[in-house]
CSV table of C-alpha atoms and ligand atoms in Angstrom, one decimal:
chain,number,residue,atom,x,y,z
A,905,MET,CA,86.9,89.3,72.6
A,906,THR,CA,86.2,91.6,75.5
A,907,ASP,CA,86.3,95.2,76.6
A,908,MET,CA,89.2,95.7,79.0
A,909,ALA,CA,87.3,97.5,81.7
A,910,GLY,CA,83.6,96.7,81.6
A,911,GLU,CA,80.9,97.6,79.1
A,912,ASN,CA,79.0,100.7,78.6
A,913,GLY,CA,75.9,98.8,77.6
A,914,ALA,CA,75.8,100.3,74.1
A,915,GLY,CA,74.7,98.3,71.1
A,916,ASP,CA,76.7,98.2,67.9
A,917,GLN,CA,74.8,101.0,66.2
A,918,ALA,CA,76.8,102.7,63.5
A,919,MET,CA,77.8,106.2,64.4
A,920,SER,CA,75.1,108.5,63.1
A,921,GLN,CA,76.5,111.7,61.5
A,922,GLY,CA,79.6,111.6,63.6
A,923,ASP,CA,77.8,112.0,66.9
A,924,LEU,CA,80.2,110.5,69.5
A,925,PHE,CA,77.3,110.1,71.8
A,926,SER,CA,75.5,107.5,69.7
A,927,LYS,CA,77.5,104.7,71.4
A,928,PHE,CA,75.3,105.5,74.5
A,929,ASP,CA,72.0,104.9,72.8
A,930,GLY,CA,71.7,101.5,74.3
A,931,ILE,CA,72.0,102.8,77.8
A,932,ILE,CA,69.7,105.7,77.2
A,933,GLN,CA,67.1,103.3,75.8
A,934,GLN,CA,67.4,101.0,78.9
A,935,ARG,CA,66.9,103.9,81.2
A,936,GLU,CA,63.9,105.3,79.3
A,937,THR,CA,62.3,101.9,79.3
A,938,LEU,CA,62.7,101.6,83.1
A,939,LEU,CA,61.4,105.1,83.8
A,940,SER,CA,58.4,104.7,81.4
A,941,SER,CA,57.3,101.8,83.6
A,942,GLY,CA,56.6,104.5,86.2
A,943,VAL,CA,59.3,103.9,88.8
A,944,ALA,CA,61.2,106.8,90.3
A,945,ASP,CA,64.7,107.3,88.9
A,946,PRO,CA,66.9,105.3,91.3
A,947,PHE,CA,70.0,107.3,90.1
A,948,SER,CA,68.9,110.8,90.8
A,949,LEU,CA,67.9,110.9,94.4
A,950,VAL,CA,68.6,114.2,96.2
A,951,MET,CA,69.2,114.4,100.0
A,952,GLU,CA,67.5,117.6,100.9
A,953,LYS,CA,68.8,117.6,104.5
A,954,VAL,CA,71.1,115.3,106.3
A,955,LEU,CA,70.2,114.9,110.0
A,956,SER,CA,72.7,112.4,111.2
A,957,PRO,CA,74.9,109.5,109.8
A,958,THR,CA,71.7,107.4,109.6
A,959,ARG,CA,68.9,109.9,108.8
A,960,ALA,CA,68.2,112.3,106.0
A,961,ILE,CA,65.2,114.1,104.4
A,962,CYS,CA,64.6,112.8,100.8
A,963,ASN,CA,61.6,114.0,98.8
A,964,GLY,CA,60.4,115.8,101.9
A,965,ARG,CA,60.3,112.6,103.9
A,966,GLU,CA,62.5,111.5,106.8
A,967,THR,CA,64.5,108.5,105.6
A,968,ILE,CA,66.7,106.0,107.3
A,969,LEU,CA,70.0,105.7,105.4
A,970,LEU,CA,71.1,102.1,104.8
A,971,GLY,CA,73.3,102.5,101.7
A,972,THR,CA,75.9,105.1,102.4
A,973,TYR,CA,79.0,103.1,103.5
A,974,ASN,CA,79.2,105.4,106.4
A,975,TYR,CA,80.2,102.3,108.5
A,976,MET,CA,81.5,104.0,111.6
A,977,GLY,CA,79.2,107.0,111.5
A,978,MET,CA,82.0,109.5,111.8
A,979,THR,CA,80.4,112.2,109.6
A,980,PHE,CA,78.8,114.0,112.5
A,981,ASP,CA,81.3,113.2,115.2
A,982,PRO,CA,81.8,116.5,117.2
A,983,ASP,CA,85.6,116.2,117.3
A,984,VAL,CA,85.8,115.6,113.6
A,985,ILE,CA,83.6,118.5,112.8
A,986,ALA,CA,85.5,120.8,115.2
A,987,ALA,CA,88.8,119.8,113.5
A,988,GLY,CA,87.4,120.7,110.1
A,989,LYS,CA,86.0,124.0,111.2
A,990,SER,CA,89.3,125.0,112.8
A,991,ALA,CA,91.2,124.1,109.7
A,992,LEU,CA,88.8,126.1,107.5
A,993,ASP,CA,89.4,129.1,109.8
A,994,ASN,CA,93.2,128.7,110.0
A,995,PHE,CA,94.2,127.3,106.6
A,996,GLY,CA,91.4,128.5,104.3
A,997,SER,CA,89.0,126.6,102.0
A,998,GLY,CA,91.5,125.0,99.6
A,999,THR,CA,95.1,124.5,98.7
A,1000,THR,CA,94.9,125.4,95.0
A,1001,GLY,CA,97.8,123.2,94.3
A,1002,SER,CA,99.4,119.8,93.8
A,1003,ARG,CA,100.9,117.9,96.7
A,1004,VAL,CA,104.4,118.3,95.1
A,1005,LEU,CA,104.1,122.0,94.7
A,1006,ASN,CA,102.1,124.3,97.0
A,1007,GLY,CA,99.5,121.8,98.1
A,1008,THR,CA,101.2,120.0,101.1
A,1009,TYR,CA,100.1,121.6,104.3
A,1010,GLN,CA,100.7,120.7,107.9
A,1011,GLY,CA,97.3,118.9,107.8
A,1012,HIS,CA,98.3,116.6,104.9
A,1013,LYS,CA,101.4,115.5,106.8
A,1014,GLU,CA,99.4,115.0,110.0
A,1015,CYS,CA,96.9,112.9,108.1
A,1016,GLU,CA,99.7,110.7,106.7
A,1017,GLU,CA,101.2,110.4,110.2
A,1018,ALA,CA,97.8,109.2,111.5
A,1019,LEU,CA,97.6,106.6,108.7
A,1020,LYS,CA,101.1,105.3,109.5
A,1021,GLU,CA,100.1,104.9,113.1
A,1022,PHE,CA,96.8,103.3,112.3
A,1023,TYR,CA,98.3,100.7,110.0
A,1024,ALA,CA,101.7,100.5,111.8
A,1025,MET,CA,103.4,101.0,108.5
A,1026,ASP,CA,106.4,103.0,107.4
A,1027,HIS,CA,104.9,105.0,104.6
A,1028,ALA,CA,101.6,106.6,103.8
A,1029,MET,CA,100.5,108.7,100.8
A,1030,VAL,CA,97.2,110.6,100.7
A,1031,PHE,CA,95.4,111.0,97.4
A,1032,SER,CA,92.4,113.1,96.5
A,1033,THR,CA,90.2,110.0,96.3
A,1034,GLY,CA,90.4,106.3,96.7
A,1035,TYR,CA,89.7,106.0,93.0
A,1036,GLN,CA,92.9,108.0,92.3
A,1037,ALA,CA,94.9,105.9,94.9
A,1038,ASN,CA,94.2,102.7,92.9
A,1039,LEU,CA,94.6,104.4,89.6
A,1040,GLY,CA,97.9,106.0,90.6
A,1041,ILE,CA,99.6,103.2,92.5
A,1042,ILE,CA,98.6,100.4,90.1
A,1043,SER,CA,99.3,102.2,86.9
A,1044,THR,CA,102.7,103.5,88.2
A,1045,ILE,CA,104.1,100.2,89.5
A,1046,ALA,CA,102.9,97.8,86.8
A,1047,GLY,CA,103.8,98.8,83.2
A,1048,LYS,CA,103.6,97.2,79.8
A,1049,GLU,CA,106.0,94.3,80.5
A,1050,ASP,CA,104.4,93.5,83.8
A,1051,TYR,CA,101.5,91.2,84.6
A,1052,ILE,CA,98.6,92.0,86.9
A,1053,VAL,CA,96.7,89.1,88.2
A,1054,LEU,CA,93.4,90.2,89.6
A,1055,ASP,CA,89.9,89.1,90.7
A,1056,ILE,CA,87.3,89.4,88.0
A,1057,ASP,CA,85.0,91.3,90.4
A,1058,SER,CA,87.5,94.0,91.1
A,1059,HIS,CA,86.4,97.6,91.6
A,1060,ALA,CA,86.4,99.9,88.6
A,1061,SER,CA,89.3,102.0,89.9
A,1062,ILE,CA,91.4,98.8,89.9
A,1063,TRP,CA,90.5,98.0,86.3
A,1064,ASP,CA,91.2,101.6,85.3
A,1065,GLY,CA,94.6,101.5,87.0
A,1066,CYS,CA,95.5,98.4,85.1
A,1067,ALA,CA,94.4,100.0,81.8
A,1068,LEU,CA,96.2,103.3,82.5
A,1069,GLY,CA,99.5,101.5,83.1
A,1070,ASN,CA,99.1,99.3,80.0
A,1071,ALA,CA,100.0,96.2,82.0
A,1072,GLN,CA,99.2,92.7,80.9
A,1073,ILE,CA,95.9,92.0,82.6
A,1074,VAL,CA,95.1,88.4,83.7
A,1075,PRO,CA,91.8,88.1,85.6
A,1076,PHE,CA,90.7,85.0,87.5
A,1077,LYS,CA,87.3,83.8,88.8
A,1078,HIS,CA,86.1,85.6,91.9
A,1079,ASN,CA,87.8,84.3,95.1
A,1080,ASP,CA,89.1,81.2,93.3
A,1081,ILE,CA,92.5,80.3,94.7
A,1082,GLU,CA,93.2,77.6,92.3
A,1083,ALA,CA,92.4,79.7,89.2
A,1084,MET,CA,94.7,82.4,90.6
A,1085,GLU,CA,97.5,80.0,91.1
A,1086,LYS,CA,97.3,78.5,87.6
A,1087,ARG,CA,97.6,82.0,86.1
A,1088,LEU,CA,100.6,82.9,88.3
A,1089,ARG,CA,102.3,79.7,87.4
A,1090,ARG,CA,102.0,80.4,83.6
A,1091,ILE,CA,103.4,83.9,83.7
A,1092,PRO,CA,106.7,83.9,81.8
A,1093,GLU,CA,109.8,83.6,83.9
A,1094,GLY,CA,111.3,86.9,84.9
A,1095,ALA,CA,108.2,89.1,84.3
A,1096,GLY,CA,107.1,91.5,87.0
A,1097,LYS,CA,103.9,90.3,88.8
A,1098,LEU,CA,101.4,92.2,90.8
A,1099,VAL,CA,98.4,90.4,92.5
A,1100,VAL,CA,95.5,92.8,93.2
A,1101,LEU,CA,92.8,91.7,95.7
A,1102,GLU,CA,90.1,93.3,97.9
A,1103,GLY,CA,89.5,92.5,101.5
A,1104,VAL,CA,85.7,92.9,101.2
A,1105,TYR,CA,84.0,92.8,97.8
A,1106,SER,CA,81.4,95.5,97.9
A,1107,MET,CA,78.8,94.0,95.6
A,1108,LEU,CA,78.0,91.0,97.7
A,1109,GLY,CA,79.7,91.9,100.9
A,1110,ASP,CA,81.8,88.8,100.9
A,1111,ILE,CA,85.4,88.6,102.0
A,1112,ALA,CA,88.4,87.2,100.2
A,1113,PRO,CA,90.5,84.2,101.4
A,1114,LEU,CA,93.5,86.5,101.7
A,1115,LYS,CA,95.6,84.1,103.8
A,1116,GLU,CA,95.6,81.5,101.2
A,1117,MET,CA,95.8,83.8,98.2
A,1118,ILE,CA,98.6,85.9,99.6
A,1119,ALA,CA,100.6,82.7,100.4
A,1120,VAL,CA,100.2,81.6,96.7
A,1121,ALA,CA,101.2,85.1,95.5
A,1122,LYS,CA,104.3,85.0,97.6
A,1123,LYS,CA,105.2,81.5,96.3
A,1124,TYR,CA,105.4,83.0,92.8
A,1125,ASP,CA,107.3,86.1,94.0
A,1126,ALA,CA,104.4,88.4,93.1
A,1127,MET,CA,103.9,91.7,94.9
A,1128,VAL,CA,100.5,92.1,96.5
A,1129,LEU,CA,98.1,95.0,96.7
A,1130,VAL,CA,95.0,94.8,98.8
A,1131,ASP,CA,92.1,97.3,98.6
A,1132,GLU,CA,90.6,97.5,102.1
A,1133,ALA,CA,88.1,100.2,101.3
A,1134,HIS,CA,85.2,98.3,102.9
A,1135,SER,CA,86.9,97.0,106.1
A,1136,MET,CA,88.7,99.9,107.7
A,1137,GLY,CA,87.9,100.5,111.3
A,1138,PHE,CA,85.9,97.4,112.1
A,1139,ILE,CA,87.6,94.3,110.6
A,1140,GLY,CA,90.8,93.0,112.2
A,1141,PRO,CA,92.0,93.4,115.8
A,1142,ASN,CA,93.0,97.0,115.1
A,1143,GLY,CA,90.5,97.7,112.4
A,1144,ARG,CA,93.2,97.4,109.7
A,1145,GLY,CA,91.1,95.2,107.5
A,1146,VAL,CA,90.7,91.6,106.3
A,1147,ALA,CA,94.4,91.0,105.8
A,1148,GLU,CA,95.0,91.9,109.5
A,1149,GLU,CA,92.0,89.7,110.5
A,1150,GLN,CA,93.5,86.7,108.7
A,1151,GLY,CA,97.0,87.4,110.1
A,1152,VAL,CA,98.7,88.2,106.8
A,1153,LEU,CA,99.0,92.0,106.8
A,1154,ASP,CA,102.8,91.7,106.9
A,1155,ASP,CA,102.9,90.0,103.6
A,1156,VAL,CA,100.8,92.8,101.9
A,1157,ASP,CA,103.1,95.2,99.9
A,1158,PHE,CA,100.5,97.9,99.4
A,1159,VAL,CA,97.2,98.6,101.2
A,1160,ILE,CA,94.8,100.9,99.4
A,1161,GLY,CA,92.0,102.7,101.3
A,1162,THR,CA,89.6,105.5,101.2
A,1163,PHE,CA,88.3,108.3,103.5
A,1164,SER,CA,84.9,108.1,101.8
A,1165,LYS,CA,83.5,105.2,103.9
A,1166,SER,CA,84.5,104.5,107.5
A,1167,VAL,CA,86.6,107.7,107.8
A,1168,GLY,CA,83.5,109.7,106.8
A,1169,THR,CA,85.0,112.4,104.5
A,1170,VAL,CA,86.7,112.2,101.1
A,1171,GLY,CA,90.2,111.1,100.0
A,1172,GLY,CA,92.2,108.0,99.4
A,1173,PHE,CA,95.5,106.5,100.5
A,1174,CYS,CA,98.2,103.9,100.1
A,1175,VAL,CA,100.2,102.6,103.0
A,1176,SER,CA,103.3,100.4,102.6
A,1177,ASN,CA,106.5,99.2,104.1
A,1178,HIS,CA,108.4,99.2,100.8
A,1179,PRO,CA,111.8,100.9,101.4
A,1180,LYS,CA,111.6,102.9,98.2
A,1181,PHE,CA,107.9,103.9,98.6
A,1182,GLU,CA,108.5,107.6,98.8
A,1183,VAL,CA,109.6,107.8,95.1
A,1184,MET,CA,105.9,107.3,94.3
A,1185,ARG,CA,105.4,111.0,95.2
A,1186,LEU,CA,107.5,111.9,92.2
A,1187,VAL,CA,106.4,109.4,89.6
A,1188,CYS,CA,102.7,108.8,90.3
A,1189,ARG,CA,100.8,111.0,87.9
A,1190,PRO,CA,97.3,110.9,89.6
A,1191,TYR,CA,99.1,112.1,92.7
A,1192,VAL,CA,101.2,114.8,91.0
A,1193,PHE,CA,98.8,116.3,88.4
A,1194,THR,CA,95.9,117.2,90.6
A,1195,ALA,CA,95.2,119.5,93.5
A,1196,SER,CA,95.5,118.2,97.0
A,1197,LEU,CA,92.6,117.8,99.4
A,1198,PRO,CA,91.3,120.9,101.2
A,1199,PRO,CA,92.8,121.6,104.7
A,1200,SER,CA,89.4,121.0,106.3
A,1201,VAL,CA,89.1,117.5,104.7
A,1202,VAL,CA,92.5,116.3,105.8
A,1203,ALA,CA,91.9,117.7,109.3
A,1204,THR,CA,88.6,115.8,109.6
A,1205,ALA,CA,90.2,112.7,108.1
A,1206,ALA,CA,93.2,112.7,110.6
A,1207,THR,CA,90.9,113.2,113.6
A,1208,SER,CA,88.5,110.5,112.4
A,1209,ILE,CA,91.4,108.0,111.8
A,1210,ARG,CA,92.7,108.6,115.3
A,1211,LYS,CA,89.3,108.1,116.8
A,1212,LEU,CA,88.9,104.9,114.8
A,1213,MET,CA,91.9,103.5,116.6
A,1214,HIS,CA,89.8,103.4,119.8
A,1215,GLY,CA,86.4,102.5,118.3
A,1216,GLY,CA,86.0,99.1,120.0
A,1217,ALA,CA,82.5,99.7,121.3
A,1218,LYS,CA,81.2,101.1,118.0
A,1219,ARG,CA,82.7,98.2,116.1
A,1220,ALA,CA,81.0,95.6,118.3
A,1221,HIS,CA,77.6,97.4,117.7
A,1222,LEU,CA,78.2,97.5,114.0
A,1223,TRP,CA,78.8,93.8,113.9
A,1224,GLU,CA,75.7,93.2,116.0
A,1225,ASN,CA,73.7,95.3,113.5
A,1226,SER,CA,75.1,93.4,110.6
A,1227,ARG,CA,74.2,90.0,112.1
A,1228,THR,CA,70.6,91.2,113.1
A,1229,LEU,CA,69.9,92.5,109.6
A,1230,HIS,CA,71.4,89.5,107.8
A,1231,GLY,CA,69.5,87.0,110.0
A,1232,GLY,CA,66.2,89.0,109.9
A,1233,LEU,CA,66.2,89.4,106.1
A,1234,LYS,CA,67.0,85.7,105.6
A,1235,ASP,CA,64.1,84.8,108.0
A,1236,LEU,CA,61.8,87.0,105.9
A,1237,GLY,CA,62.6,84.9,102.9
A,1238,PHE,CA,65.0,87.3,101.0
A,1239,GLN,CA,67.9,85.9,99.1
A,1240,ILE,CA,71.2,87.3,100.5
A,1241,GLY,CA,74.6,87.6,98.8
A,1242,THR,CA,76.4,85.7,101.5
A,1243,GLU,CA,75.3,82.7,103.6
A,1244,THR,CA,76.6,84.4,106.8
A,1245,PRO,CA,77.2,88.1,107.6
A,1246,GLN,CA,80.9,88.6,106.6
A,1247,SER,CA,81.1,92.4,106.5
A,1248,ALA,CA,78.9,95.5,107.1
A,1249,ILE,CA,77.4,95.1,103.6
A,1250,ILE,CA,74.3,92.9,103.2
A,1251,ALA,CA,73.3,92.5,99.6
A,1252,VAL,CA,69.7,91.5,98.9
A,1253,ILE,CA,69.5,89.7,95.5
A,1254,MET,CA,66.5,90.8,93.4
A,1255,PRO,CA,64.9,88.6,90.8
A,1256,ASP,CA,65.4,91.2,88.0
A,1257,LEU,CA,66.0,94.9,87.3
A,1258,GLU,CA,62.3,95.7,87.1
A,1259,ARG,CA,61.4,94.3,90.4
A,1260,GLY,CA,64.7,95.5,91.9
A,1261,ALA,CA,63.8,99.1,90.9
A,1262,ALA,CA,60.2,98.6,92.2
A,1263,MET,CA,61.5,97.3,95.5
A,1264,TRP,CA,63.9,100.1,95.8
A,1265,GLU,CA,61.1,102.6,95.2
A,1266,ALA,CA,58.8,100.9,97.6
A,1267,LEU,CA,61.5,101.0,100.3
A,1268,LEU,CA,62.0,104.7,99.6
A,1269,HIS,CA,58.3,105.3,100.2
A,1270,GLU,CA,58.6,103.4,103.4
A,1271,GLY,CA,61.4,105.9,104.4
A,1272,LEU,CA,64.4,103.7,103.7
A,1273,TYR,CA,67.3,104.4,101.4
A,1274,VAL,CA,69.4,101.4,100.1
A,1275,ASN,CA,71.8,101.2,97.2
A,1276,LEU,CA,70.5,99.8,93.9
A,1277,ALA,CA,73.2,98.0,92.0
A,1278,ARG,CA,72.6,96.6,88.5
A,1279,PRO,CA,74.4,95.1,85.6
A,1280,PRO,CA,77.0,95.6,84.2
A,1281,ALA,CA,78.5,96.8,87.6
A,1282,THR,CA,77.3,93.6,89.3
A,1283,PRO,CA,78.7,90.1,89.2
A,1284,ALA,CA,76.7,87.5,87.2
A,1285,ASN,CA,74.4,90.3,85.9
A,1286,MET,CA,72.5,90.4,89.2
A,1287,THR,CA,70.4,93.2,90.4
A,1288,LEU,CA,71.1,93.9,94.1
A,1289,LEU,CA,69.8,96.1,96.9
A,1290,ARG,CA,72.9,96.7,98.8
A,1291,CYS,CA,72.5,97.6,102.4
A,1292,SER,CA,75.4,99.0,104.4
A,1293,LEU,CA,75.1,99.2,108.1
A,1294,CYS,CA,76.4,102.0,110.3
A,1295,ALA,CA,77.7,101.8,113.9
A,1296,GLU,CA,75.2,104.5,114.6
A,1297,HIS,CA,72.1,102.6,113.6
A,1298,SER,CA,70.2,101.8,116.8
A,1299,VAL,CA,68.8,98.4,117.7
A,1300,GLU,CA,65.3,99.9,117.1
A,1301,GLN,CA,66.3,101.3,113.7
A,1302,VAL,CA,67.4,97.9,112.5
A,1303,GLN,CA,64.0,96.4,113.6
A,1304,THR,CA,62.2,99.3,111.8
A,1305,ILE,CA,64.3,98.5,108.7
A,1306,LEU,CA,63.2,94.8,108.8
A,1307,GLY,CA,59.6,95.9,109.0
A,1308,MET,CA,60.0,98.1,106.0
A,1309,PHE,CA,61.6,95.3,104.0
A,1310,GLU,CA,58.8,93.0,105.0
A,1311,ARG,CA,56.0,95.4,103.8
A,1312,ALA,CA,57.9,96.4,100.6
A,1313,GLY,CA,58.8,92.8,99.7
A,1314,LYS,CA,55.2,91.7,100.1
A,1315,ALA,CA,53.9,94.7,98.1
A,1316,VAL,CA,56.3,94.0,95.2
A,1317,GLY,CA,55.8,90.2,95.4
A,1318,ILE,CA,59.4,89.2,96.1
A,1319,ILE,CA,58.7,87.4,99.4
B,103,MET,CA,100.8,70.6,68.0
B,104,ASP,CA,99.8,71.7,64.5
B,105,ARG,CA,97.0,74.2,63.6
B,106,THR,CA,94.5,71.4,62.8
B,107,GLU,CA,94.9,69.8,66.1
B,108,VAL,CA,94.7,73.1,68.0
B,109,GLU,CA,91.5,73.8,66.0
B,110,THR,CA,90.0,70.5,66.8
B,111,ARG,CA,90.6,70.8,70.5
B,112,ILE,CA,89.2,74.4,70.6
B,113,ARG,CA,86.1,73.2,68.7
B,114,SER,CA,85.4,70.6,71.3
B,115,LEU,CA,86.1,73.1,74.1
B,116,ILE,CA,83.7,75.6,72.6
B,117,GLU,CA,80.8,73.2,72.4
B,118,PRO,CA,79.3,73.7,75.9
B,119,PHE,CA,79.5,77.5,75.3
B,120,ASN,CA,77.8,77.4,71.9
B,121,LYS,CA,74.3,77.4,73.3
B,122,LYS,CA,72.6,78.1,70.0
B,123,ASN,CA,74.7,75.5,68.0
B,124,VAL,CA,76.0,78.1,65.6
B,125,ALA,CA,78.0,76.5,62.8
B,126,ILE,CA,81.5,77.7,63.5
B,127,THR,CA,83.9,78.9,60.8
B,128,ASP,CA,87.1,80.9,61.1
B,129,ALA,CA,85.0,84.0,60.5
B,130,SER,CA,82.6,83.4,63.4
B,131,THR,CA,82.8,86.2,65.9
B,132,PHE,CA,82.5,85.6,69.6
B,133,ALA,CA,80.5,88.8,70.5
B,134,GLY,CA,78.3,88.8,67.4
B,135,ASP,CA,77.7,85.2,66.0
B,136,LEU,CA,78.2,83.3,69.2
B,137,GLU,CA,76.7,86.0,71.5
B,138,PHE,CA,79.3,85.5,74.2
B,139,ASP,CA,78.9,87.9,77.2
B,140,SER,CA,81.8,88.9,79.4
B,141,LEU,CA,81.1,86.0,81.9
B,142,THR,CA,81.0,83.4,79.1
B,143,VAL,CA,84.3,84.8,77.7
B,144,MET,CA,86.0,84.5,81.1
B,145,ASP,CA,84.9,80.8,81.5
B,146,PHE,CA,85.7,80.0,77.9
B,147,VAL,CA,89.2,81.6,78.0
B,148,ALA,CA,89.9,79.8,81.3
B,149,ALA,CA,89.0,76.4,79.6
B,150,ILE,CA,91.4,77.2,76.7
B,151,GLU,CA,94.1,78.3,79.1
B,152,ASP,CA,93.9,75.1,81.1
B,153,GLU,CA,93.8,72.9,78.0
B,154,PHE,CA,96.9,74.4,76.4
B,155,ASP,CA,98.6,75.6,79.6
B,156,ILE,CA,98.9,79.2,78.4
B,157,ILE,CA,97.9,82.7,79.4
B,158,ILE,CA,95.7,84.8,77.1
B,159,SER,CA,95.9,88.2,78.8
B,160,MET,CA,92.9,90.5,78.4
B,161,ASN,CA,95.1,92.7,76.2
B,162,GLN,CA,95.6,89.8,73.8
B,163,GLN,CA,91.9,88.9,74.1
B,164,ALA,CA,91.0,92.4,72.9
B,165,GLU,CA,92.7,91.6,69.6
B,166,ILE,CA,90.8,88.4,69.1
B,167,GLU,CA,87.4,88.8,67.5
B,168,ASN,CA,86.7,85.6,65.6
B,169,PHE,CA,87.4,81.9,65.8
B,170,GLY,CA,90.2,81.8,63.3
B,171,GLN,CA,92.1,84.5,65.1
B,172,LEU,CA,91.7,82.6,68.4
B,173,VAL,CA,93.2,79.4,66.8
B,174,ASP,CA,96.1,81.5,65.4
B,175,ALA,CA,96.7,83.1,68.7
B,176,VAL,CA,96.7,79.8,70.6
B,177,CYS,CA,99.1,78.3,68.1
B,178,LYS,CA,101.5,81.3,68.5
B,179,LEU,CA,101.2,81.3,72.3
B,180,GLN,CA,102.1,77.6,72.3
B,181,ASP,CA,105.2,78.2,70.3
B,182,ASP,CA,106.4,81.0,72.6
C,1718,PLP,C1,86.8,98.7,96.6
C,1718,PLP,C2,86.8,100.1,96.3
C,1718,PLP,N1,88.0,100.7,96.0
C,1718,PLP,C3,88.1,102.1,95.8
C,1718,PLP,C4,86.9,102.9,95.9
C,1718,PLP,C5,87.1,104.3,95.6
C,1718,PLP,O1,87.0,105.1,96.7
C,1718,PLP,P1,86.7,106.7,96.6
C,1718,PLP,O2,85.2,106.9,96.9
C,1718,PLP,O3,87.5,107.3,97.7
C,1718,PLP,O4,87.1,107.2,95.3
C,1718,PLP,C6,85.7,102.3,96.2
C,1718,PLP,C7,84.5,103.2,96.4
C,1718,PLP,O5,83.6,103.1,95.7
C,1718,PLP,C8,85.7,100.9,96.4
C,1718,PLP,O6,84.5,100.3,96.7
């Protein structure tokens, strides 16, 4: 009836002469049709120079970055950069090994200590990416006999983790507490249960009713994993995410996060208070069978995480930016993914892929980069221009951005 | 509940999703004949789950291609 983890957009063409690539003909065709209409390819942009967390040179033009998930603007923080340089000098360019063999350096332990302090949790495990953190933790804890109850709009790394572990997958309608409860209630007695949720859903920028959902999960004795990739550093009193904001972090068994957004480098992690958590380092294949992060990366991550603990002023400015952009775009007549600004993601809903791509290109000509999201990655087959704000966007930049949206929207005929 | 009754109930549940009024037989496929996309599948499966108070996991859904297989699967899940 369905593909387990999304669709690749291919038609049902019979394999021609055994070419394994013929299953992609549908997607190749769709892309060619789009490009033949004359728009620039939205998926092959090159940043020629990066000037700051909010500015880069693209196609020779200075461009404001509004689609990079660099929420806290840590990528050019002087302390972060100094820590990375020093680690490069003192520990070399890479570890050439797995965390469980020769790939655990002082820096990896310091990074895990920083995470434990940041989340006030007993255990922290650093992975090479957030994708691998979800893949590893989910596939390792939920096996063939176990049930995973998850939101239908979950990130690809969550779906892939479910598939890798061969668990019984039971999705429910996005953010629908009742649908989630019904599914938990029907799971056979005695079966293992894992509920997987996200704090912020990155397509529309909406947040989950974690308080209610986690209460339901606990009622049915399910373990709970929350992916807080898009909330770290600016949601919750200590920036620990939506679960902290809603006062239910203590009931979350596993928090998954990434260094590729607020932290401003690359890597992923899981933090937990589970007393047996450390066994994960021995049994989690996406942790064991891959090389650990380079010393410079964990040094920048640890420094950034510690600075995020004291990022109150930046956080307030990020929220101000989010409110200004959300309100401004709404006033201009754009349709936004959420009624109110709930996160640092503002998703502008496009009428269709063609006008979405045209609008994306018009904005790029104005000197603005946003993120184009299209089916099948999007909910309800929407085409979205996803804007993610940065704490380093100035008040003036946000006004400039609104002006760009107004001109481009009128030129393309969307407003 | 016997197979005939399960089938009758599923037939009435499928109606709002059968936008093109395809004549349904046991061999009718969801992806092909009925042109269900993934969102339709989710809503349709939820309707069946609620009606029969069962779970059809995605792993089980992957094995179900046509109407007859769905009726069989629901009968079996009911007996479990
Ligand atoms: C919700 C969610 N989880 C996990 C990830 C994966 O993070 P990473 O970029 O570290 O692989 C992302 C990033 O795209 C995400 O949006």
